[in-house]
Amino acid sequence: MNYVFHLLIYFEIYAIVALSLNLLIGYGGLLQVAHAAYYGIGAYTAALLWTKLGWGFFPGLAVGALAAGVLSLLVSLPAWRFKGDYFVMISIAVQTLIYAVLYNWTELTNGPFGISGISRPGIGGYTFVTTSSVVVLYGVLAVGLGLVMAFLKWSPFGRALQAMRDDDLAARSVGLPVDLLKLQAFALASAMVGIAGGLYAAYVSYIDPTSFSLNESILMLSMVIIGGTGNVRGPLTGAAVLILLPEALRFLYLPDAVAANVRLLAYGLLLVLMMHLRPQGLAGTYRYQ
Amino acid sequence: MQILINGLLQGVLLGALGVAFSLVYRTTKVFHIALGGIYAAAPFVLLTAMQSGAPLILSALFVILAAAGLGVLIEETVHWPFERKRSPAAVHLIGSLGAYLVLVQIVAVVWGNETRVLREGIDKTWSAFGVTLSQAQVLGPAMAATAVVILFGLLARAERGLELRALADNPVLVALLGRNVRALRRWVFGLSAALAAIAATAQAWDVGFDPHVGLKAVLHGMVSMIIGGAGSFVGPFVGGILLGVLRAEVVWFGSARWEEAVTFTLLGAFLFFRPQGIFARRARLEEGV
């Protein structure tokens, strides 16, 4: 049973990641490839505040989200100027830079050895020790953030973002502050993925830079694109596929050495097939234009 | 002096990658990440060919042809169908990403994830003017440079080369003039893959290889292209050489840990301040490429 809880926790974390990335890709049409870096900033900021300064769970999580939100300026300011492939290049550059800082600033981040001994989440005097209690806590947070995303789709902000995605020039001409919208979307999405990073750190109690590399960003991107973008159920489907695919592949009885490779292989195949047959993803509504 | 020469030789390989990447990018606007998969596969194919007892020259020829075939296969299965559906650039990018994942994971499943070497024992070295170079360090770049020069010769003189340049400048007009765009695109993908395979085996011969070197290589090719300028075929080669020298200097005067950070900061700086690259004529980003 504990194993199911473990999967559920991962699903909840990845659901937040997928929903936040969907805000950029699905609502805003911004192909962000640096998302794992912001996931990492949230995780590292929170973990350092918890372990080094002894902060409480929620303050640490909040400051981690804030740090990720503020640093999102690194990609959102270039997004004013660059579109399409050039924006992808910029976000790859930002991803590489943040990863290099996490990996090389050994005095602060302990470099490749990572941060260990992160304690489980707690509120007041109560600590969420059992896996089932973490499922509940993360579930509440994930549902809360999911509702925000669902609300955003129909809110004036979400509609403005989708207008910008569909036609940048037309959105400008009716007076939408497109540049400001981009800043807000990136800040919001990065803060949200920062929260997911903090949750991840608190659950596994150990983080190192390899969880926040370019490959991880690509995995996040694949998850959202396979699941579908432009609504709430698409990213959730993507997160579910990400969690369930390894379980499904278990039935093939692959040797351990190749299991991870076969999983990524299936991911690559799914990406190509999706682009051929269903560009909006399994459960999405938005097609790239 | 030693550092400069090392950087130059490494730069030739980066330049070859830059040419391979820009050959596809300039003519078809495809962000060819799958090139990284071909780059990763080439040394493994060479290793197997050599182990089967074939002479080196024959094995190398086989690798180049196989890589070209793989490049054409990617065009046929991924990019040409997208092009026919007039899919947006993002779809090409994601499809290419999927193809990259598939290729790399197939390589990892077939040959394993470990780092391999192509040659054994200590390499022959030459010393002159206080510079010491190993045989592998010189031969690889020499081969890559020869391949690039042959390619430039083809582009400048041959009918096919002229057609390829025309494709880069105005694909619609090329089709209107009755040239076979589909065949030309096959040539582009094949030539680019062959060049990447040469760079990959040269690099692998010198320092060894594993299945996951491809993504970094293709990103370096992309940076070379931006530095040199996406508006010409010679630019990326020179850009790659400059990048190689700079990276060698960073390792020598600074630290190897910041090599990637410097590379991608350079990419950002060029995109912001000189998006047309060192070489190209002055033009706006959108019309320059």
Coordinates of C-alpha atoms in Angstrom, one line a residue:
Chain A
M1 CA 0.0 0.0 0.0
N2 CA 2.9 2.3 0.8
Y3 CA 4.0 1.9 -2.7
V4 CA 0.7 3.2 -4.1
F5 CA 1.0 6.2 -1.7
H6 CA 4.5 6.8 -3.0
L7 CA 3.3 6.8 -6.6
L8 CA 0.4 9.1 -5.6
I9 CA 2.9 11.6 -4.1
Y10 CA 4.9 11.6 -7.2
F11 CA 1.8 12.1 -9.3
E12 CA 0.8 15.1 -7.1
I13 CA 4.2 16.7 -7.5
Y14 CA 4.3 16.1 -11.2
A15 CA 0.7 17.3 -11.6
I16 CA 1.8 20.7 -10.2
V17 CA 4.8 20.7 -12.5
A18 CA 2.7 19.9 -15.5
L19 CA 0.0 22.4 -14.7
S20 CA 2.5 25.2 -14.2
L21 CA 4.3 24.3 -17.5
N22 CA 0.9 24.2 -19.2
L23 CA 0.4 27.8 -18.2
L24 CA 3.4 28.8 -20.3
I25 CA 3.0 26.3 -23.2
G26 CA -0.7 25.8 -23.4
Y27 CA -2.1 29.1 -22.4
G28 CA 0.8 31.4 -23.4
G29 CA 2.3 29.4 -26.3
L30 CA 5.8 29.9 -24.9
L31 CA 7.9 26.8 -25.4
Q32 CA 9.8 26.9 -22.1
V33 CA 12.8 24.5 -21.8
A34 CA 14.2 25.7 -18.5
H35 CA 11.4 24.5 -16.3
A36 CA 13.5 22.0 -14.3
A37 CA 15.9 24.8 -13.4
Y38 CA 13.1 26.7 -11.6
Y39 CA 12.0 23.4 -10.1
G40 CA 15.6 23.2 -8.8
I41 CA 15.6 26.8 -7.5
G42 CA 12.5 26.2 -5.5
A43 CA 13.9 22.9 -4.1
Y44 CA 17.3 24.3 -3.3
T45 CA 16.0 27.6 -1.7
A46 CA 13.5 25.7 0.4
A47 CA 16.0 23.0 1.4
L48 CA 18.7 25.5 2.4
L49 CA 16.2 27.5 4.5
W50 CA 15.0 24.4 6.2
T51 CA 18.3 22.7 6.9
K52 CA 20.7 25.7 7.4
L53 CA 18.4 28.3 9.0
G54 CA 15.8 25.9 10.6
W55 CA 12.8 27.6 9.0
G56 CA 9.4 26.1 9.1
F57 CA 7.9 24.1 6.2
F58 CA 5.5 26.7 4.7
P59 CA 7.8 29.8 5.1
G60 CA 10.6 27.9 3.3
L61 CA 8.3 26.7 0.6
A62 CA 6.9 30.2 0.1
V63 CA 10.4 31.8 -0.2
G64 CA 11.5 29.1 -2.6
A65 CA 8.5 29.9 -4.8
L66 CA 9.3 33.6 -4.5
A67 CA 12.9 33.0 -5.5
A68 CA 11.9 31.0 -8.5
G69 CA 9.3 33.6 -9.4
V70 CA 11.8 36.5 -9.2
L71 CA 14.5 34.6 -11.2
S72 CA 12.0 33.9 -13.9
L73 CA 13.0 37.3 -15.2
L74 CA 16.0 35.6 -16.7
V75 CA 13.7 34.0 -19.3
S76 CA 10.7 36.3 -19.3
L77 CA 12.7 39.5 -20.2
P78 CA 14.3 37.8 -23.3
A79 CA 10.8 36.5 -24.2
W80 CA 10.0 40.1 -25.0
R81 CA 12.3 39.9 -27.9
F82 CA 12.7 36.3 -29.0
K83 CA 10.1 34.0 -30.4
G84 CA 10.1 30.4 -31.7
D85 CA 13.4 28.7 -32.1
Y86 CA 15.3 31.7 -30.7
F87 CA 13.3 31.7 -27.5
V88 CA 14.0 27.9 -27.2
M89 CA 17.8 28.7 -27.5
I90 CA 17.6 31.3 -24.8
S91 CA 15.7 29.0 -22.4
I92 CA 18.2 26.3 -23.0
A93 CA 21.0 28.8 -22.1
V94 CA 19.2 29.8 -18.9
Q95 CA 18.7 26.1 -18.0
T96 CA 22.4 25.5 -18.5
L97 CA 23.4 28.5 -16.5
I98 CA 21.2 27.8 -13.5
Y99 CA 22.3 24.1 -13.6
A100 CA 26.0 25.3 -13.6
V101 CA 25.3 27.5 -10.6
L102 CA 23.6 24.7 -8.6
Y103 CA 26.4 22.3 -9.6
N104 CA 29.4 24.6 -9.1
W105 CA 28.5 27.0 -6.2
T106 CA 29.8 24.4 -3.8
E107 CA 29.9 26.7 -0.7
L108 CA 26.1 27.2 -0.9
T109 CA 24.7 24.1 -2.6
N110 CA 27.3 21.5 -1.7
G111 CA 27.8 21.0 -5.5
P112 CA 27.4 17.5 -6.9
F113 CA 27.0 16.0 -3.4
G114 CA 23.7 17.8 -2.9
I115 CA 21.8 18.5 0.3
S116 CA 20.8 15.7 2.6
G117 CA 18.8 15.4 5.8
I118 CA 15.9 17.5 4.7
S119 CA 13.1 16.9 7.2
R120 CA 9.5 15.9 6.4
P121 CA 6.9 18.7 6.1
G122 CA 5.2 19.9 9.3
I123 CA 2.7 22.5 10.4
G124 CA 2.9 23.9 13.9
G125 CA 3.8 21.0 16.1
Y126 CA 2.5 18.3 13.7
T127 CA 5.0 16.5 11.4
F128 CA 3.8 14.6 8.4
V129 CA 5.8 11.4 9.1
T130 CA 3.7 8.7 7.5
T131 CA 3.5 8.5 3.7
S132 CA -0.3 8.6 3.8
S133 CA -0.3 11.9 5.6
V134 CA 2.1 13.4 3.0
V135 CA -0.3 12.2 0.3
V136 CA -3.1 14.2 1.9
L137 CA -1.0 17.3 2.4
Y138 CA 0.4 17.3 -1.1
G139 CA -3.0 16.4 -2.5
V140 CA -4.6 19.4 -0.9
L141 CA -1.9 21.7 -2.3
A142 CA -2.1 20.1 -5.8
V143 CA -5.9 20.3 -5.9
G144 CA -5.7 24.0 -4.7
L145 CA -3.2 24.9 -7.4
G146 CA -5.2 22.9 -10.0
L147 CA -8.2 24.9 -9.1
V148 CA -6.2 28.1 -9.6
M149 CA -5.2 26.9 -13.0
A150 CA -8.7 25.9 -14.0
F151 CA -9.9 29.3 -12.8
L152 CA -7.1 31.0 -14.7
K153 CA -8.2 29.5 -18.0
W154 CA -11.5 31.4 -17.9
S155 CA -10.2 34.5 -16.1
P156 CA -9.5 37.7 -17.9
F157 CA -5.8 37.1 -17.3
G158 CA -6.0 33.6 -18.9
R159 CA -8.0 34.8 -21.8
A160 CA -5.6 37.6 -22.4
L161 CA -2.7 35.1 -22.4
Q162 CA -4.5 32.9 -24.9
A163 CA -5.2 35.8 -27.1
M164 CA -1.5 36.7 -27.0
R165 CA -0.7 33.0 -27.9
D166 CA -3.0 33.0 -30.9
D167 CA -2.1 36.4 -32.3
D168 CA 0.5 38.5 -30.6
L169 CA 0.0 41.5 -32.9
A170 CA -3.8 41.4 -32.6
A171 CA -3.6 41.2 -28.8
R172 CA -1.3 44.3 -28.8
S173 CA -3.6 46.2 -31.1
V174 CA -6.6 45.8 -28.7
G175 CA -4.5 47.2 -25.9
L176 CA -3.4 44.0 -24.1
P177 CA -0.1 44.6 -22.3
V178 CA 1.6 41.6 -23.9
D179 CA 5.1 42.2 -22.3
L180 CA 3.6 42.5 -18.9
L181 CA 1.5 39.3 -19.5
K182 CA 4.6 37.4 -20.3
L183 CA 6.3 38.6 -17.1
Q184 CA 3.3 37.6 -15.1
A185 CA 2.9 34.2 -16.7
F186 CA 6.6 33.3 -16.2
A187 CA 6.6 34.5 -12.6
L188 CA 3.4 32.6 -11.8
A189 CA 4.5 29.4 -13.5
S190 CA 8.0 29.5 -12.1
A191 CA 6.8 30.1 -8.5
M192 CA 4.4 27.2 -8.9
V193 CA 7.0 24.8 -10.1
G194 CA 9.2 26.2 -7.3
I195 CA 6.6 25.0 -4.8
A196 CA 6.6 21.6 -6.5
G197 CA 10.4 21.6 -6.1
G198 CA 10.1 22.3 -2.4
L199 CA 7.6 19.5 -2.0
Y200 CA 9.9 17.1 -3.9
A201 CA 12.8 18.1 -1.6
A202 CA 10.7 17.6 1.6
Y203 CA 9.5 14.2 0.4
V204 CA 12.7 12.5 -0.8
S205 CA 14.8 14.4 1.9
Y206 CA 17.8 14.5 -0.4
I207 CA 18.4 16.7 -3.5
D208 CA 21.3 17.0 -5.9
P209 CA 21.7 18.9 -9.2
T210 CA 21.1 16.0 -11.5
S211 CA 17.3 16.1 -10.7
F212 CA 17.3 19.6 -12.3
S213 CA 19.2 19.2 -15.5
L214 CA 18.3 19.9 -19.1
N215 CA 17.3 16.3 -19.5
E216 CA 14.8 16.7 -16.7
S217 CA 13.4 19.8 -18.5
I218 CA 13.0 17.8 -21.6
L219 CA 11.1 15.1 -19.7
M220 CA 8.8 17.8 -18.2
L221 CA 8.2 19.2 -21.7
S222 CA 7.4 15.7 -23.1
M223 CA 5.1 15.0 -20.2
V224 CA 3.0 18.1 -20.9
I225 CA 3.0 17.7 -24.7
I226 CA 2.0 14.0 -24.5
G227 CA -0.7 14.7 -22.0
G228 CA -2.0 17.7 -23.9
T229 CA -2.0 21.5 -23.4
G230 CA -4.4 24.3 -23.2
N231 CA -6.7 22.9 -20.4
V232 CA -6.4 21.3 -17.0
R233 CA -7.1 17.7 -17.8
G234 CA -4.3 17.5 -20.4
P235 CA -1.4 18.2 -18.1
L236 CA -2.9 15.9 -15.5
T237 CA -3.1 13.1 -18.1
G238 CA 0.6 13.8 -18.9
A239 CA 1.6 13.5 -15.3
A240 CA -0.4 10.2 -15.0
V241 CA 1.3 8.8 -18.1
L242 CA 4.7 9.8 -16.7
I243 CA 3.9 7.9 -13.5
L244 CA 2.1 4.9 -15.0
L245 CA 4.3 4.2 -18.0
P246 CA 7.2 2.7 -15.9
E247 CA 4.6 0.6 -14.1
A248 CA 3.1 -0.6 -17.4
L249 CA 6.6 -1.4 -18.7
R250 CA 7.2 -3.5 -15.7
F251 CA 5.0 -6.2 -17.3
L252 CA 7.6 -6.6 -20.0
Y253 CA 10.0 -8.0 -17.5
L254 CA 12.9 -6.0 -18.8
P255 CA 16.3 -6.3 -17.2
D256 CA 17.0 -3.5 -14.7
A257 CA 19.9 -2.1 -16.8
V258 CA 17.7 -1.1 -19.7
A259 CA 14.4 -0.4 -18.0
A260 CA 15.1 3.4 -17.7
N261 CA 16.2 3.5 -21.3
V262 CA 13.1 1.7 -22.6
R263 CA 11.0 4.2 -20.7
L264 CA 12.6 7.1 -22.4
L265 CA 12.4 5.3 -25.7
A266 CA 8.7 5.0 -25.3
Y267 CA 8.6 8.7 -24.5
G268 CA 10.4 9.6 -27.6
L269 CA 8.2 7.4 -29.7
L270 CA 5.1 8.9 -28.1
L271 CA 6.3 12.4 -28.8
V272 CA 6.8 11.7 -32.5
L273 CA 3.5 9.8 -32.8
M274 CA 1.7 12.6 -31.0
M275 CA 3.0 15.2 -33.4
H276 CA 1.9 13.0 -36.3
L277 CA -1.5 11.9 -35.1
R278 CA -2.7 14.2 -32.4
P279 CA -0.7 17.4 -32.1
Q280 CA -2.8 18.7 -29.2
G281 CA -1.8 15.7 -27.0
L282 CA -3.9 13.0 -25.5
A283 CA -6.4 15.2 -23.7
G284 CA -5.4 18.7 -24.7
T285 CA -7.2 21.4 -26.7
Y286 CA -4.4 23.6 -28.0
R287 CA -2.7 22.8 -31.3
Y288 CA 0.6 24.6 -32.1
Q289 CA 0.3 27.1 -34.8
Chain B
M1 CA 50.4 28.3 -27.3
Q2 CA 49.5 24.8 -26.4
I3 CA 46.2 26.0 -25.2
L4 CA 45.5 27.9 -28.3
I5 CA 46.3 24.9 -30.6
N6 CA 44.2 22.6 -28.5
G7 CA 41.4 25.0 -28.7
L8 CA 41.8 25.4 -32.4
L9 CA 41.7 21.7 -33.0
Q10 CA 38.7 21.2 -30.7
G11 CA 37.1 24.2 -32.5
V12 CA 37.4 22.6 -35.9
L13 CA 35.2 19.8 -34.6
L14 CA 32.7 22.3 -33.1
G15 CA 32.8 24.2 -36.4
A16 CA 32.0 21.0 -38.3
L17 CA 29.0 20.5 -36.0
G18 CA 28.0 24.1 -36.5
V19 CA 28.0 23.6 -40.3
A20 CA 26.0 20.3 -39.9
F21 CA 23.4 22.0 -37.7
S22 CA 23.1 25.2 -39.9
L23 CA 23.0 23.2 -43.1
V24 CA 19.6 21.8 -41.9
Y25 CA 18.5 24.9 -40.1
R26 CA 19.2 27.4 -42.9
T27 CA 17.6 25.3 -45.6
T28 CA 14.7 23.7 -43.9
K29 CA 14.2 25.8 -40.7
V30 CA 14.2 22.5 -38.7
F31 CA 15.8 22.7 -35.3
H32 CA 17.6 19.5 -35.8
I33 CA 18.0 18.0 -32.3
A34 CA 17.9 14.5 -33.7
L35 CA 21.4 15.2 -35.1
G36 CA 22.5 14.6 -31.5
G37 CA 21.1 11.0 -31.8
I38 CA 23.2 10.4 -35.0
Y39 CA 26.2 12.0 -33.3
A40 CA 25.8 9.5 -30.4
A41 CA 25.2 6.5 -32.6
A42 CA 28.1 7.0 -35.0
P43 CA 31.1 5.9 -32.8
F44 CA 29.2 2.8 -31.6
V45 CA 28.6 1.7 -35.2
L46 CA 32.3 2.3 -36.0
L47 CA 33.2 0.2 -32.9
T48 CA 31.0 -2.7 -34.0
A49 CA 32.2 -2.5 -37.6
M50 CA 35.9 -2.5 -36.4
Q51 CA 35.2 -5.4 -34.1
S52 CA 33.8 -7.4 -36.9
G53 CA 37.2 -7.2 -38.5
A54 CA 36.6 -4.7 -41.3
P55 CA 39.6 -2.4 -42.1
L56 CA 39.3 1.1 -40.6
I57 CA 38.8 2.9 -43.8
L58 CA 36.0 0.6 -44.9
S59 CA 34.4 0.9 -41.4
A60 CA 34.6 4.7 -41.5
L61 CA 33.0 4.8 -44.9
F62 CA 30.2 2.5 -43.7
V63 CA 29.6 4.8 -40.7
I64 CA 29.3 7.9 -42.8
L65 CA 26.9 6.2 -45.2
A66 CA 24.9 4.7 -42.4
A67 CA 24.7 8.1 -40.7
A68 CA 23.5 9.7 -43.9
G69 CA 20.9 7.0 -44.3
L70 CA 19.7 7.7 -40.7
G71 CA 19.5 11.4 -41.5
V72 CA 17.4 10.7 -44.5
L73 CA 15.2 8.3 -42.5
I74 CA 14.5 11.0 -39.9
E75 CA 13.5 13.4 -42.7
E76 CA 11.2 10.9 -44.3
T77 CA 9.5 9.7 -41.1
V78 CA 9.4 12.9 -39.1
H79 CA 10.0 16.2 -40.9
W80 CA 8.7 15.6 -44.4
P81 CA 5.3 14.6 -43.2
F82 CA 5.2 17.6 -40.9
E83 CA 6.3 19.8 -43.8
R84 CA 3.5 18.5 -46.0
K85 CA 1.0 19.3 -43.3
R86 CA 2.5 22.7 -43.0
S87 CA 3.1 22.1 -39.3
P88 CA 4.5 25.0 -37.3
A89 CA 8.2 25.1 -36.2
A90 CA 7.3 24.0 -32.7
V91 CA 6.0 20.7 -34.1
H92 CA 9.2 20.1 -36.0
L93 CA 11.2 20.9 -32.8
I94 CA 9.2 18.5 -30.6
G95 CA 9.3 15.8 -33.3
S96 CA 13.0 16.2 -33.6
L97 CA 13.3 15.9 -29.8
G98 CA 11.3 12.7 -29.9
A99 CA 13.5 11.3 -32.6
Y100 CA 16.6 12.3 -30.6
L101 CA 15.2 10.4 -27.5
V102 CA 14.4 7.3 -29.6
L103 CA 17.8 7.2 -31.3
V104 CA 19.8 7.7 -28.1
Q105 CA 17.8 5.2 -26.1
I106 CA 18.1 2.6 -28.9
V107 CA 21.9 3.1 -28.8
A108 CA 21.9 2.8 -25.0
V109 CA 19.8 -0.4 -25.1
V110 CA 21.9 -2.0 -27.8
W111 CA 25.4 -1.0 -26.6
G112 CA 24.9 -0.1 -23.0
N113 CA 25.3 3.1 -21.1
E114 CA 29.0 2.8 -20.3
T115 CA 31.7 5.0 -21.6
R116 CA 33.7 3.3 -24.4
V117 CA 37.0 4.0 -26.3
L118 CA 37.8 3.3 -29.9
R119 CA 41.6 2.8 -29.5
E120 CA 43.7 1.3 -26.9
G121 CA 47.1 2.1 -25.5
I122 CA 49.0 5.3 -25.5
D123 CA 48.7 7.5 -28.6
K124 CA 51.7 8.6 -30.7
T125 CA 52.6 12.2 -29.9
W126 CA 54.6 14.9 -31.8
S127 CA 56.4 17.8 -30.2
A128 CA 57.5 21.0 -31.9
F129 CA 57.9 24.7 -30.7
G130 CA 56.8 23.7 -27.2
V131 CA 53.5 22.2 -28.4
T132 CA 52.8 18.6 -27.9
L133 CA 50.0 17.0 -29.9
S134 CA 48.7 13.5 -30.0
Q135 CA 47.9 11.7 -33.3
A136 CA 44.2 11.4 -32.4
Q137 CA 44.0 15.0 -31.6
V138 CA 45.3 16.0 -35.0
L139 CA 43.9 13.4 -37.3
G140 CA 40.2 13.8 -36.2
P141 CA 40.1 17.6 -36.9
A142 CA 42.0 17.2 -40.1
M143 CA 39.4 14.7 -41.3
A144 CA 36.6 17.0 -40.2
A145 CA 38.2 20.0 -41.8
T146 CA 38.6 18.1 -45.1
A147 CA 35.0 17.1 -45.0
V148 CA 33.9 20.7 -44.4
V149 CA 36.1 21.9 -47.3
I150 CA 34.7 19.3 -49.6
L151 CA 31.2 20.3 -48.6
F152 CA 31.9 24.0 -49.2
G153 CA 33.4 23.1 -52.6
L154 CA 30.2 21.3 -53.4
L155 CA 28.0 24.2 -52.2
A156 CA 30.0 26.6 -54.3
R157 CA 30.5 24.7 -57.5
A158 CA 28.1 21.8 -58.0
E159 CA 24.6 22.1 -59.4
R160 CA 23.3 20.4 -56.3
G161 CA 25.2 22.9 -54.1
L162 CA 23.7 25.8 -56.0
E163 CA 20.2 24.3 -55.5
L164 CA 20.9 23.9 -51.8
R165 CA 21.9 27.5 -51.5
A166 CA 18.8 28.5 -53.3
L167 CA 16.8 26.4 -50.9
A168 CA 18.3 28.3 -48.1
D169 CA 17.4 31.6 -49.6
N170 CA 13.9 30.9 -50.9
P171 CA 12.4 27.5 -50.7
V172 CA 9.1 28.5 -52.4
L173 CA 10.8 29.9 -55.4
V174 CA 13.0 26.8 -55.7
A175 CA 9.8 24.7 -55.9
L176 CA 8.2 27.1 -58.4
L177 CA 11.3 26.7 -60.7
G178 CA 10.6 23.0 -60.9
R179 CA 13.4 21.8 -58.7
N180 CA 12.7 18.8 -56.6
V181 CA 12.5 20.2 -53.0
R182 CA 11.9 16.8 -51.5
A183 CA 15.0 15.3 -53.0
L184 CA 17.0 18.4 -52.0
R185 CA 15.8 18.1 -48.4
R186 CA 17.0 14.5 -48.4
W187 CA 20.4 15.7 -49.5
V188 CA 20.5 18.3 -46.8
F189 CA 19.6 15.8 -44.0
G190 CA 22.0 13.2 -45.4
L191 CA 25.0 15.5 -45.7
S192 CA 24.4 17.1 -42.3
A193 CA 24.2 13.6 -40.7
A194 CA 27.4 12.5 -42.5
L195 CA 29.3 15.5 -41.3
A196 CA 28.0 15.1 -37.7
A197 CA 29.1 11.4 -37.8
I198 CA 32.6 12.5 -38.9
A199 CA 32.9 15.0 -36.1
A200 CA 31.5 12.4 -33.6
T201 CA 34.0 9.7 -34.5
A202 CA 36.9 12.1 -34.5
Q203 CA 35.9 13.3 -31.0
A204 CA 35.3 9.7 -29.9
W205 CA 38.6 8.6 -31.2
D206 CA 40.4 11.2 -29.1
V207 CA 38.5 11.1 -25.8
G208 CA 36.0 8.2 -25.8
F209 CA 32.3 8.3 -25.9
D210 CA 29.0 7.2 -24.3
P211 CA 25.4 7.3 -25.6
H212 CA 24.6 10.7 -24.0
V213 CA 27.1 13.0 -25.6
G214 CA 24.8 13.9 -28.5
L215 CA 22.6 16.6 -26.9
K216 CA 25.6 18.6 -25.7
A217 CA 27.2 18.3 -29.1
V218 CA 24.2 19.5 -31.1
L219 CA 23.8 22.4 -28.7
H220 CA 27.4 23.4 -29.2
G221 CA 26.8 23.2 -32.9
M222 CA 23.8 25.5 -32.4
V223 CA 26.0 28.0 -30.4
S224 CA 28.6 27.9 -33.2
M225 CA 26.0 28.7 -35.7
I226 CA 24.7 31.7 -33.7
I227 CA 28.2 33.0 -33.1
G228 CA 29.3 32.7 -36.7
G229 CA 26.0 33.8 -38.1
A230 CA 23.0 31.8 -39.3
G231 CA 23.0 33.7 -42.6
S232 CA 26.0 31.9 -44.3
F233 CA 27.5 28.4 -44.4
V234 CA 31.1 29.6 -43.6
G235 CA 30.0 31.5 -40.5
P236 CA 29.2 28.5 -38.3
F237 CA 32.6 26.9 -39.1
V238 CA 34.5 30.0 -38.0
G239 CA 32.1 30.4 -35.0
G240 CA 32.9 26.9 -33.9
I241 CA 36.6 27.5 -34.1
L242 CA 36.3 30.7 -32.0
L243 CA 34.1 28.8 -29.5
G244 CA 36.7 26.0 -29.3
V245 CA 39.5 28.5 -28.6
L246 CA 37.4 30.3 -26.0
R247 CA 36.4 27.1 -24.2
A248 CA 40.1 26.0 -24.0
E249 CA 41.1 29.4 -22.6
V250 CA 38.3 29.2 -20.0
V251 CA 39.5 25.8 -18.9
W252 CA 43.0 27.0 -18.6
F253 CA 42.6 30.4 -17.0
G254 CA 39.3 29.8 -15.1
S255 CA 37.9 26.4 -14.3
A256 CA 36.5 23.5 -16.4
R257 CA 33.4 23.7 -14.3
W258 CA 32.3 27.0 -15.8
E259 CA 33.0 25.9 -19.4
E260 CA 29.3 25.3 -20.2
A261 CA 28.1 28.4 -18.4
V262 CA 30.5 30.6 -20.4
T263 CA 29.4 28.9 -23.7
F264 CA 25.8 29.6 -23.1
T265 CA 26.4 33.1 -21.8
L266 CA 28.1 33.7 -25.0
L267 CA 25.0 32.4 -26.9
G268 CA 22.8 34.8 -24.9
A269 CA 25.2 37.7 -25.5
F270 CA 25.2 37.1 -29.3
L271 CA 21.5 36.6 -29.5
F272 CA 21.0 40.0 -27.8
F273 CA 23.7 42.1 -29.2
R274 CA 24.6 40.6 -32.6
P275 CA 22.0 38.1 -33.6
Q276 CA 23.3 38.1 -37.2
G277 CA 26.5 36.6 -36.0
I278 CA 30.1 37.7 -36.8
F279 CA 29.8 37.1 -40.5
A280 CA 26.4 37.8 -41.9
R281 CA 25.4 41.0 -43.4
R282 CA 23.4 43.3 -41.3
A283 CA 19.8 42.2 -41.2
R284 CA 16.9 41.7 -38.8
L285 CA 16.8 38.4 -37.0
E286 CA 13.7 37.2 -38.8
E287 CA 14.9 37.9 -42.3
G288 CA 18.6 37.1 -41.7
V289 CA 18.0 33.4 -41.5

